[in-house]
């Protein structure tokens, strides 16, 4: 007879308006039969190990979200990126004990269509949790956004916002490896120190303590910015536009400062896109997964040889997931925010 | 002895703030010696025939303009695009009676460095004034912006603002020739009629009579916009961003609605650049003049075979230049605004 297990879940209680709160999510003790139902040959049963806290989840918590991925469903567990172990599979591509990363649910065990698995994990000499970050979606985001969308050239001037986060810490280091001058902004003194002392940023500043963002950018970029890796939007973007160099590029990765606002802030300096012939380009990591093998060949040696730093912020236990997730929007996380569901 | 001639000029009286006014420019009766001074071998003496009224001139009237071209100088004649006849040349590339277009001054005769001439006019079976428009800078702008920056594909949905103007009337027709569905916006009923009945736009609307730009765009683009040819900025751009299709492109040609504002309007829907992976790209026509011959090969046959319509708004006499120029910013012009200095 199939084993029935406890299945702790993080349930979205209702659509979210404004900043997400702890009460927007509920921890529920559910149960699950650890067996794939008969006739469901496109499903795998996963034991979830690490879950990824990602800012885009907030966008999916808005009712009638315009995001292509579609809204999360109140009353159901959150869905998101995670690292999981296969408990049972009817798909010949996966077998028991395979490790995978892809879309899973915020719960201990998940029945998931195999199509939601993105990649089988082949390299386990690195921490498994890295597949929620540097070796997972945020790593691919930094790689595709900087190299494919940003078209960097050696010696160019690069500015990164949310620079100590999951994506930002990698963009800065990729840019340094590429021979660029790199400046980052972040929201605490601790993060600014990390940027300069751990991630190798040439300069960094705390945007919350700068009354005049235009002036601080002018100071660090007297010749202007060639690439602005956009993570935050709003006031930062507006100041950046005044400081772009001719033929500058703005890969638009995210605008986290806008996700919780009912009425987004107005950006006023867009005419500089003409004056400086700037290319502003939105991108989505899911259009670049065909580069994943190439990306691993690039980044795994850097990790193994200690040539790239990587900082994770680890929350232990699913019950601490909601606080970890909402912490992204107040900058609580230092580095990539991970939730540990089980250490294997 | 060298002939001395009257040389009527349009002088910028002072830097401009807000909407330009008639009193920002002065008509002055100056004189000029119709002879290139000794030792000035890089100058040509031009008789100006047609001057081009272009919105960017307003940007150059702002003190400390951020435009790369540099500000206009109070007390001096305006500089801008024009069609001229060579009166005298010491440069072997130009001889008396050659017709040229390029940067000249708002006056009857101009001494100009030959480097400011852009092209010698080779085809005179078409009206000479066309070299201020369809065969000149605005024509090249429409061509480069639509084909090079916009990367159009047959069957795509194109929206053009300031659609009946110098650039817009051509973009719409190029898009139709390319097999696109094209909608334009303009500021009067007369212009909307022109768009539909003369320039072949599939649909057109008067943006001044639409209280809800988002709704009207949704009506004309139920599947979204692939290419927005941006001429105006501000509220129109904000509504367009809500209606872009995945992988849409926004060639940013101009933002005329912002040129006269001390504090530009805020654009709030920029996050859609991410959601729809939109490419927003500023461009300047002067980076595309190497395509001019190719452009003429494309557009001259269209003109000769009557396959393209072209509407000019002609002001007679330099003294009517200031009113014609400031009329751009209230939409007085219907089609390309030209000032006739002399009919040869
Ligand atoms: N396009 C894609 O495919 C894709 C994929 C992944 C991520 N993204 C985007 O990339 C960005 C970074 O994501 P991540 O995973 O690396 O997150 P993260 O940086 O690890 O965490 C979010 C950080 O954003 C900063 N932040 C929060 N509110 C802010 C505000 N109002 N103004 C400025 N900064 C604020 C906080 O750092 P501070 O302390 O520095 O404020 C916070 O730590 C997000 O916008 C996300 O949506 C896009
Ligand atoms: N990037 C480049 O290299 C380049 C080169 C040439 C031109 N441009 C730009 O292209 C655009 C069109 O230039 P053009 O020469 O073809 O001018 P135009 O369309 O012939 O004349 C300007 C038109 O803009 C419209 N307009 C004025 N104020 C407006 C406002 N507040 N909101 C909306 N529309 C407004 C008016 O038409 P309505 O009656 O329809 O309002 C007016 O007729 C301008 O932004 C210009 O700066 C850029």
Short mmCIF file of N, CA and C in Angstrom, two decimals, chain B residues 58-202:
data_model
loop_
_atom_site.label_atom_id
_atom_site.label_comp_id
_atom_site.label_asym_id
_atom_site.label_seq_id
_atom_site.Cartn_x
_atom_site.Cartn_y
_atom_site.Cartn_z
N UNK B 58 13.73 73.04 -31.69
CA UNK B 58 13.31 73.52 -30.37
C UNK B 58 14.27 73.05 -29.29
N UNK B 59 14.76 71.81 -29.42
CA UNK B 59 15.68 71.26 -28.41
C UNK B 59 16.97 72.08 -28.40
N UNK B 60 17.39 72.54 -29.56
CA UNK B 60 18.63 73.32 -29.66
C UNK B 60 18.45 74.76 -29.21
N UNK B 61 17.20 75.15 -28.95
CA UNK B 61 16.94 76.51 -28.46
C UNK B 61 16.97 76.58 -26.94
N UNK B 62 17.11 75.42 -26.31
CA UNK B 62 17.18 75.38 -24.85
C UNK B 62 18.61 75.67 -24.41
N UNK B 63 18.73 76.53 -23.43
CA UNK B 63 20.05 76.79 -22.86
C UNK B 63 20.62 75.49 -22.28
N UNK B 64 21.91 75.28 -22.44
CA UNK B 64 22.54 74.05 -21.93
C UNK B 64 21.81 72.81 -22.41
N UNK B 65 21.44 72.80 -23.66
CA UNK B 65 20.76 71.63 -24.21
C UNK B 65 21.66 70.42 -24.07
N UNK B 66 21.05 69.27 -23.85
CA UNK B 66 21.83 68.05 -23.76
C UNK B 66 22.07 67.44 -25.15
N UNK B 67 21.47 68.06 -26.18
CA UNK B 67 21.62 67.50 -27.53
C UNK B 67 23.07 67.61 -27.99
N UNK B 68 23.50 66.55 -28.64
CA UNK B 68 24.88 66.49 -29.09
C UNK B 68 25.21 67.58 -30.12
N UNK B 69 24.20 67.99 -30.88
CA UNK B 69 24.45 68.96 -31.94
C UNK B 69 24.85 70.32 -31.38
N UNK B 70 24.54 70.55 -30.12
CA UNK B 70 24.90 71.83 -29.51
C UNK B 70 23.80 72.85 -29.72
N UNK B 71 23.73 73.79 -28.80
CA UNK B 71 22.65 74.77 -28.80
C UNK B 71 22.79 75.75 -29.97
N UNK B 72 21.68 76.33 -30.36
CA UNK B 72 21.69 77.49 -31.26
C UNK B 72 22.19 78.69 -30.47
N UNK B 73 22.66 79.70 -31.18
CA UNK B 73 23.27 80.84 -30.51
C UNK B 73 22.38 82.07 -30.61
N UNK B 74 21.91 82.58 -29.47
CA UNK B 74 21.12 83.82 -29.51
C UNK B 74 21.92 84.93 -30.22
N UNK B 75 21.23 85.72 -31.02
CA UNK B 75 21.90 86.77 -31.78
C UNK B 75 22.37 86.31 -33.15
N UNK B 76 22.36 85.00 -33.39
CA UNK B 76 22.77 84.46 -34.69
C UNK B 76 21.56 83.86 -35.41
N UNK B 77 21.70 83.70 -36.73
CA UNK B 77 20.59 83.06 -37.45
C UNK B 77 20.45 81.59 -37.02
N UNK B 78 19.23 81.09 -37.11
CA UNK B 78 19.01 79.66 -36.89
C UNK B 78 19.82 78.86 -37.90
N UNK B 79 20.25 77.69 -37.51
CA UNK B 79 20.83 76.76 -38.48
C UNK B 79 19.89 75.57 -38.61
N UNK B 80 19.86 74.97 -39.79
CA UNK B 80 18.97 73.83 -39.98
C UNK B 80 19.13 73.26 -41.37
N UNK B 81 18.31 72.29 -41.67
CA UNK B 81 18.38 71.65 -42.98
C UNK B 81 17.79 72.56 -44.05
N UNK B 82 18.39 72.53 -45.23
CA UNK B 82 17.85 73.30 -46.33
C UNK B 82 18.35 72.79 -47.67
N UNK B 83 17.69 73.27 -48.70
CA UNK B 83 18.10 73.02 -50.08
C UNK B 83 18.66 74.33 -50.62
N UNK B 84 19.84 74.29 -51.21
CA UNK B 84 20.51 75.52 -51.61
C UNK B 84 21.18 75.34 -52.96
N UNK B 85 21.52 76.49 -53.55
CA UNK B 85 22.20 76.51 -54.85
C UNK B 85 23.57 77.12 -54.61
N UNK B 86 24.59 76.50 -55.18
CA UNK B 86 25.94 77.01 -54.98
C UNK B 86 26.13 78.28 -55.83
N UNK B 87 26.52 79.36 -55.16
CA UNK B 87 26.80 80.63 -55.83
C UNK B 87 28.29 80.69 -56.17
N UNK B 88 29.11 80.25 -55.24
CA UNK B 88 30.55 80.24 -55.47
C UNK B 88 31.14 79.10 -54.63
N UNK B 89 32.17 78.47 -55.17
CA UNK B 89 32.82 77.38 -54.42
C UNK B 89 34.31 77.37 -54.72
N UNK B 90 35.10 77.11 -53.72
CA UNK B 90 36.53 76.91 -53.94
C UNK B 90 36.87 75.43 -53.79
N UNK B 91 35.83 74.66 -53.46
CA UNK B 91 36.02 73.23 -53.27
C UNK B 91 35.75 72.55 -54.61
N UNK B 92 36.73 71.77 -55.11
CA UNK B 92 36.55 71.15 -56.43
C UNK B 92 35.34 70.22 -56.50
N UNK B 93 34.84 69.77 -55.35
CA UNK B 93 33.66 68.90 -55.36
C UNK B 93 32.36 69.64 -55.69
N UNK B 94 32.37 70.94 -55.55
CA UNK B 94 31.15 71.72 -55.82
C UNK B 94 31.47 72.83 -56.80
N UNK B 95 30.52 73.09 -57.72
CA UNK B 95 30.71 74.21 -58.64
C UNK B 95 29.43 75.04 -58.67
N UNK B 96 29.60 76.27 -59.17
CA UNK B 96 28.48 77.21 -59.30
C UNK B 96 27.26 76.49 -59.90
N UNK B 97 26.10 76.80 -59.32
CA UNK B 97 24.79 76.27 -59.76
C UNK B 97 24.52 74.82 -59.36
N UNK B 98 25.48 74.19 -58.69
CA UNK B 98 25.15 72.88 -58.11
C UNK B 98 24.03 73.07 -57.10
N UNK B 99 23.16 72.06 -57.02
CA UNK B 99 22.12 72.06 -56.00
C UNK B 99 22.54 71.08 -54.89
N UNK B 100 22.37 71.50 -53.66
CA UNK B 100 22.82 70.66 -52.54
C UNK B 100 21.77 70.68 -51.44
N UNK B 101 21.81 69.68 -50.57
CA UNK B 101 21.05 69.77 -49.32
C UNK B 101 21.94 69.40 -48.15
N UNK B 102 21.65 70.04 -47.02
CA UNK B 102 22.47 69.82 -45.83
C UNK B 102 22.16 70.90 -44.82
N UNK B 103 23.12 71.17 -43.95
CA UNK B 103 22.92 72.17 -42.91
C UNK B 103 23.26 73.55 -43.45
N UNK B 104 22.26 74.41 -43.35
CA UNK B 104 22.52 75.80 -43.76
C UNK B 104 21.92 76.72 -42.70
N UNK B 105 21.83 78.02 -43.04
CA UNK B 105 21.29 78.95 -42.05
C UNK B 105 19.99 79.55 -42.54
N UNK B 106 19.21 80.05 -41.60
CA UNK B 106 17.92 80.67 -41.94
C UNK B 106 18.19 82.10 -42.41
N UNK B 107 18.59 82.20 -43.68
CA UNK B 107 18.90 83.50 -44.29
C UNK B 107 18.91 83.29 -45.79
N UNK B 108 19.05 84.38 -46.53
CA UNK B 108 18.98 84.23 -47.99
C UNK B 108 20.25 83.63 -48.57
N UNK B 109 21.39 84.12 -48.10
CA UNK B 109 22.67 83.59 -48.57
C UNK B 109 23.48 83.14 -47.36
N UNK B 110 24.22 82.05 -47.52
CA UNK B 110 25.01 81.55 -46.39
C UNK B 110 26.41 81.16 -46.84
N UNK B 111 27.36 81.53 -46.03
CA UNK B 111 28.72 81.02 -46.18
C UNK B 111 28.83 79.82 -45.25
N UNK B 112 29.08 78.67 -45.82
CA UNK B 112 28.96 77.42 -45.05
C UNK B 112 30.21 76.57 -45.28
N UNK B 113 30.77 75.97 -44.24
CA UNK B 113 31.84 74.98 -44.47
C UNK B 113 31.30 73.84 -45.34
N UNK B 114 32.07 73.42 -46.32
CA UNK B 114 31.55 72.37 -47.22
C UNK B 114 31.19 71.10 -46.44
N UNK B 115 31.83 70.90 -45.29
CA UNK B 115 31.52 69.70 -44.49
C UNK B 115 30.06 69.66 -44.07
N UNK B 116 29.39 70.83 -44.08
CA UNK B 116 27.98 70.85 -43.66
C UNK B 116 27.01 70.47 -44.78
N UNK B 117 27.55 70.44 -46.01
CA UNK B 117 26.71 69.95 -47.10
C UNK B 117 26.61 68.45 -46.94
N UNK B 118 25.41 67.92 -47.04
CA UNK B 118 25.28 66.47 -46.88
C UNK B 118 25.34 65.78 -48.24
N UNK B 119 24.56 66.28 -49.20
CA UNK B 119 24.50 65.60 -50.50
C UNK B 119 24.30 66.60 -51.63
N UNK B 120 24.91 66.31 -52.76
CA UNK B 120 24.64 67.03 -53.98
C UNK B 120 23.34 66.44 -54.55
N UNK B 121 22.49 67.30 -55.05
CA UNK B 121 21.21 66.83 -55.59
C UNK B 121 21.40 66.43 -57.05
N UNK B 122 21.16 65.14 -57.32
CA UNK B 122 21.40 64.61 -58.68
C UNK B 122 20.11 64.49 -59.49
N UNK B 123 18.99 64.37 -58.80
CA UNK B 123 17.73 64.11 -59.49
C UNK B 123 16.83 65.32 -59.35
N UNK B 124 16.57 65.99 -60.49
CA UNK B 124 15.80 67.24 -60.42
C UNK B 124 14.47 67.14 -61.17
N UNK B 125 14.09 65.89 -61.50
CA UNK B 125 12.77 65.71 -62.11
C UNK B 125 11.67 65.70 -61.05
N UNK B 126 12.05 65.80 -59.81
CA UNK B 126 11.09 65.89 -58.70
C UNK B 126 11.24 67.28 -58.09
N UNK B 127 10.19 67.77 -57.40
CA UNK B 127 10.33 69.13 -56.83
C UNK B 127 11.53 69.22 -55.89
N UNK B 128 12.26 70.31 -56.02
CA UNK B 128 13.47 70.50 -55.20
C UNK B 128 13.16 70.52 -53.70
N UNK B 129 11.97 71.03 -53.36
CA UNK B 129 11.61 71.11 -51.94
C UNK B 129 11.54 69.73 -51.30
N UNK B 130 11.36 68.69 -52.12
CA UNK B 130 11.29 67.33 -51.57
C UNK B 130 12.57 66.96 -50.81
N UNK B 131 13.67 67.66 -51.15
CA UNK B 131 14.93 67.34 -50.46
C UNK B 131 14.97 67.89 -49.02
N UNK B 132 13.93 68.61 -48.62
CA UNK B 132 13.78 68.92 -47.19
C UNK B 132 12.91 67.87 -46.50
N UNK B 133 12.32 66.96 -47.31
CA UNK B 133 11.36 66.03 -46.72
C UNK B 133 11.56 64.61 -47.18
N UNK B 134 10.70 64.19 -48.07
CA UNK B 134 10.70 62.78 -48.50
C UNK B 134 12.06 62.35 -49.06
N UNK B 135 12.78 63.26 -49.70
CA UNK B 135 14.10 62.90 -50.25
C UNK B 135 15.25 63.43 -49.39
N UNK B 136 14.90 63.93 -48.22
CA UNK B 136 15.94 64.50 -47.36
C UNK B 136 15.98 63.83 -46.00
N UNK B 137 16.24 64.64 -44.99
CA UNK B 137 16.43 64.10 -43.64
C UNK B 137 15.20 63.35 -43.12
N UNK B 138 13.99 63.93 -43.24
CA UNK B 138 12.83 63.18 -42.71
C UNK B 138 12.57 61.87 -43.45
N UNK B 139 12.83 61.86 -44.74
CA UNK B 139 12.67 60.62 -45.50
C UNK B 139 13.62 59.54 -45.01
N UNK B 140 14.90 59.94 -44.85
CA UNK B 140 15.89 59.01 -44.34
C UNK B 140 15.54 58.55 -42.92
N UNK B 141 14.94 59.45 -42.14
CA UNK B 141 14.54 59.11 -40.77
C UNK B 141 13.47 58.03 -40.77
N UNK B 142 12.46 58.22 -41.63
CA UNK B 142 11.39 57.23 -41.72
C UNK B 142 11.96 55.88 -42.18
N UNK B 143 12.83 55.94 -43.16
CA UNK B 143 13.40 54.72 -43.75
C UNK B 143 14.27 53.97 -42.74
N UNK B 144 15.20 54.69 -42.15
CA UNK B 144 16.13 54.04 -41.20
C UNK B 144 15.38 53.59 -39.95
N UNK B 145 14.51 54.46 -39.46
CA UNK B 145 13.79 54.13 -38.22
C UNK B 145 12.88 52.94 -38.39
N UNK B 146 12.19 52.90 -39.52
CA UNK B 146 11.25 51.80 -39.71
C UNK B 146 11.98 50.51 -40.10
N UNK B 147 12.81 50.58 -41.12
CA UNK B 147 13.40 49.33 -41.62
C UNK B 147 14.60 48.87 -40.78
N UNK B 148 15.48 49.79 -40.43
CA UNK B 148 16.71 49.38 -39.74
C UNK B 148 16.48 49.17 -38.25
N UNK B 149 15.77 50.08 -37.62
CA UNK B 149 15.57 49.99 -36.17
C UNK B 149 14.33 49.13 -35.86
N UNK B 150 13.31 49.28 -36.68
CA UNK B 150 12.05 48.58 -36.39
C UNK B 150 12.05 47.11 -36.77
N UNK B 151 12.94 46.69 -37.67
CA UNK B 151 13.01 45.29 -38.13
C UNK B 151 11.61 44.73 -38.42
N UNK B 152 10.88 45.36 -39.35
CA UNK B 152 9.50 44.93 -39.58
C UNK B 152 9.41 43.59 -40.33
N UNK B 153 8.36 42.87 -40.02
CA UNK B 153 8.04 41.65 -40.78
C UNK B 153 6.66 41.84 -41.40
N UNK B 154 6.50 41.28 -42.57
CA UNK B 154 5.21 41.30 -43.26
C UNK B 154 4.12 40.85 -42.31
N UNK B 155 3.00 41.54 -42.34
CA UNK B 155 1.87 41.12 -41.52
C UNK B 155 1.88 41.66 -40.10
N UNK B 156 2.94 42.36 -39.73
CA UNK B 156 2.98 42.87 -38.36
C UNK B 156 2.08 44.10 -38.19
N UNK B 157 1.78 44.38 -36.92
CA UNK B 157 0.90 45.50 -36.57
C UNK B 157 1.72 46.70 -36.16
N UNK B 158 1.52 47.81 -36.89
CA UNK B 158 2.36 48.99 -36.71
C UNK B 158 1.49 50.17 -36.27
N UNK B 159 1.96 50.87 -35.26
CA UNK B 159 1.30 52.10 -34.83
C UNK B 159 2.29 53.27 -34.98
N UNK B 160 1.80 54.38 -35.54
CA UNK B 160 2.63 55.56 -35.77
C UNK B 160 1.95 56.76 -35.14
N UNK B 161 2.67 57.52 -34.34
CA UNK B 161 2.12 58.78 -33.80
C UNK B 161 2.66 59.94 -34.62
N UNK B 162 2.05 61.12 -34.48
CA UNK B 162 2.35 62.26 -35.37
C UNK B 162 2.37 61.73 -36.80
N UNK B 163 1.33 60.96 -37.12
CA UNK B 163 1.36 60.10 -38.30
C UNK B 163 1.21 60.84 -39.62
N UNK B 164 0.73 62.06 -39.59
CA UNK B 164 0.56 62.78 -40.87
C UNK B 164 1.71 63.72 -41.12
N UNK B 165 2.68 63.77 -40.20
CA UNK B 165 3.79 64.72 -40.34
C UNK B 165 4.81 64.27 -41.37
N UNK B 166 5.92 64.99 -41.37
CA UNK B 166 6.97 64.74 -42.36
C UNK B 166 7.43 63.29 -42.31
N UNK B 167 7.75 62.83 -41.14
CA UNK B 167 8.24 61.46 -40.97
C UNK B 167 7.08 60.47 -40.98
N UNK B 168 6.05 60.78 -40.22
CA UNK B 168 4.95 59.83 -40.02
C UNK B 168 4.24 59.41 -41.29
N UNK B 169 3.99 60.36 -42.19
CA UNK B 169 3.27 60.01 -43.42
C UNK B 169 4.06 58.98 -44.22
N UNK B 170 5.39 59.04 -44.13
CA UNK B 170 6.23 58.10 -44.88
C UNK B 170 6.32 56.75 -44.17
N UNK B 171 6.45 56.78 -42.85
CA UNK B 171 6.51 55.51 -42.10
C UNK B 171 5.27 54.68 -42.40
N UNK B 172 4.11 55.32 -42.35
CA UNK B 172 2.88 54.59 -42.60
C UNK B 172 2.86 53.95 -43.97
N UNK B 173 3.31 54.71 -44.97
CA UNK B 173 3.29 54.17 -46.33
C UNK B 173 4.36 53.09 -46.52
N UNK B 174 5.52 53.27 -45.91
CA UNK B 174 6.55 52.22 -45.98
C UNK B 174 6.01 50.93 -45.35
N UNK B 175 5.31 51.10 -44.24
CA UNK B 175 4.78 49.93 -43.53
C UNK B 175 3.73 49.21 -44.39
N UNK B 176 2.87 50.00 -45.05
CA UNK B 176 1.88 49.37 -45.93
C UNK B 176 2.57 48.65 -47.09
N UNK B 177 3.55 49.30 -47.69
CA UNK B 177 4.29 48.67 -48.80
C UNK B 177 4.94 47.36 -48.34
N UNK B 178 5.27 47.30 -47.05
CA UNK B 178 5.95 46.13 -46.50
C UNK B 178 4.95 45.04 -46.08
N UNK B 179 3.65 45.34 -46.25
CA UNK B 179 2.65 44.32 -45.92
C UNK B 179 2.21 44.32 -44.47
N UNK B 180 2.34 45.46 -43.81
CA UNK B 180 1.91 45.56 -42.41
C UNK B 180 0.51 46.14 -42.31
N UNK B 181 -0.11 45.93 -41.15
CA UNK B 181 -1.34 46.61 -40.77
C UNK B 181 -0.91 47.88 -40.03
N UNK B 182 -1.45 49.04 -40.44
CA UNK B 182 -0.91 50.30 -39.91
C UNK B 182 -2.01 51.22 -39.41
N UNK B 183 -1.83 51.70 -38.21
CA UNK B 183 -2.76 52.66 -37.60
C UNK B 183 -1.95 53.90 -37.21
N UNK B 184 -2.55 55.08 -37.42
CA UNK B 184 -1.86 56.31 -37.08
C UNK B 184 -2.70 57.20 -36.20
N UNK B 185 -2.01 58.06 -35.42
CA UNK B 185 -2.74 59.06 -34.64
C UNK B 185 -2.27 60.45 -35.07
N UNK B 186 -3.21 61.40 -35.05
CA UNK B 186 -2.89 62.78 -35.38
C UNK B 186 -3.87 63.67 -34.66
N UNK B 187 -3.66 64.99 -34.76
CA UNK B 187 -4.35 65.91 -33.87
C UNK B 187 -5.55 66.65 -34.44
N UNK B 188 -5.95 66.37 -35.68
CA UNK B 188 -7.17 67.00 -36.21
C UNK B 188 -7.92 65.99 -37.09
N UNK B 189 -9.19 66.31 -37.32
CA UNK B 189 -10.01 65.47 -38.19
C UNK B 189 -9.44 65.48 -39.61
N UNK B 190 -9.01 66.66 -40.05
CA UNK B 190 -8.45 66.77 -41.40
C UNK B 190 -7.26 65.81 -41.56
N UNK B 191 -6.40 65.75 -40.55
CA UNK B 191 -5.23 64.87 -40.64
C UNK B 191 -5.63 63.39 -40.61
N UNK B 192 -6.63 63.10 -39.80
CA UNK B 192 -7.10 61.71 -39.73
C UNK B 192 -7.63 61.29 -41.10
N UNK B 193 -8.36 62.19 -41.76
CA UNK B 193 -8.86 61.89 -43.11
C UNK B 193 -7.71 61.65 -44.08
N UNK B 194 -6.70 62.51 -43.99
CA UNK B 194 -5.51 62.34 -44.85
C UNK B 194 -4.89 60.96 -44.63
N UNK B 195 -4.76 60.59 -43.37
CA UNK B 195 -4.12 59.31 -43.05
C UNK B 195 -4.85 58.16 -43.74
N UNK B 196 -6.18 58.21 -43.64
CA UNK B 196 -6.95 57.09 -44.17
C UNK B 196 -7.09 57.16 -45.69
N UNK B 197 -7.28 58.37 -46.21
CA UNK B 197 -7.65 58.49 -47.62
C UNK B 197 -6.47 58.78 -48.54
N UNK B 198 -5.41 59.33 -48.00
CA UNK B 198 -4.29 59.67 -48.88
C UNK B 198 -3.07 58.80 -48.61
N UNK B 199 -2.79 58.55 -47.32
CA UNK B 199 -1.56 57.83 -47.00
C UNK B 199 -1.80 56.32 -46.81
N UNK B 200 -3.06 55.90 -46.94
CA UNK B 200 -3.32 54.46 -46.95
C UNK B 200 -3.25 53.77 -45.59
N UNK B 201 -3.28 54.55 -44.51
CA UNK B 201 -3.36 53.93 -43.19
C UNK B 201 -4.65 53.09 -43.10
N UNK B 202 -4.55 51.93 -42.46
CA UNK B 202 -5.74 51.09 -42.31
C UNK B 202 -6.76 51.75 -41.39
#
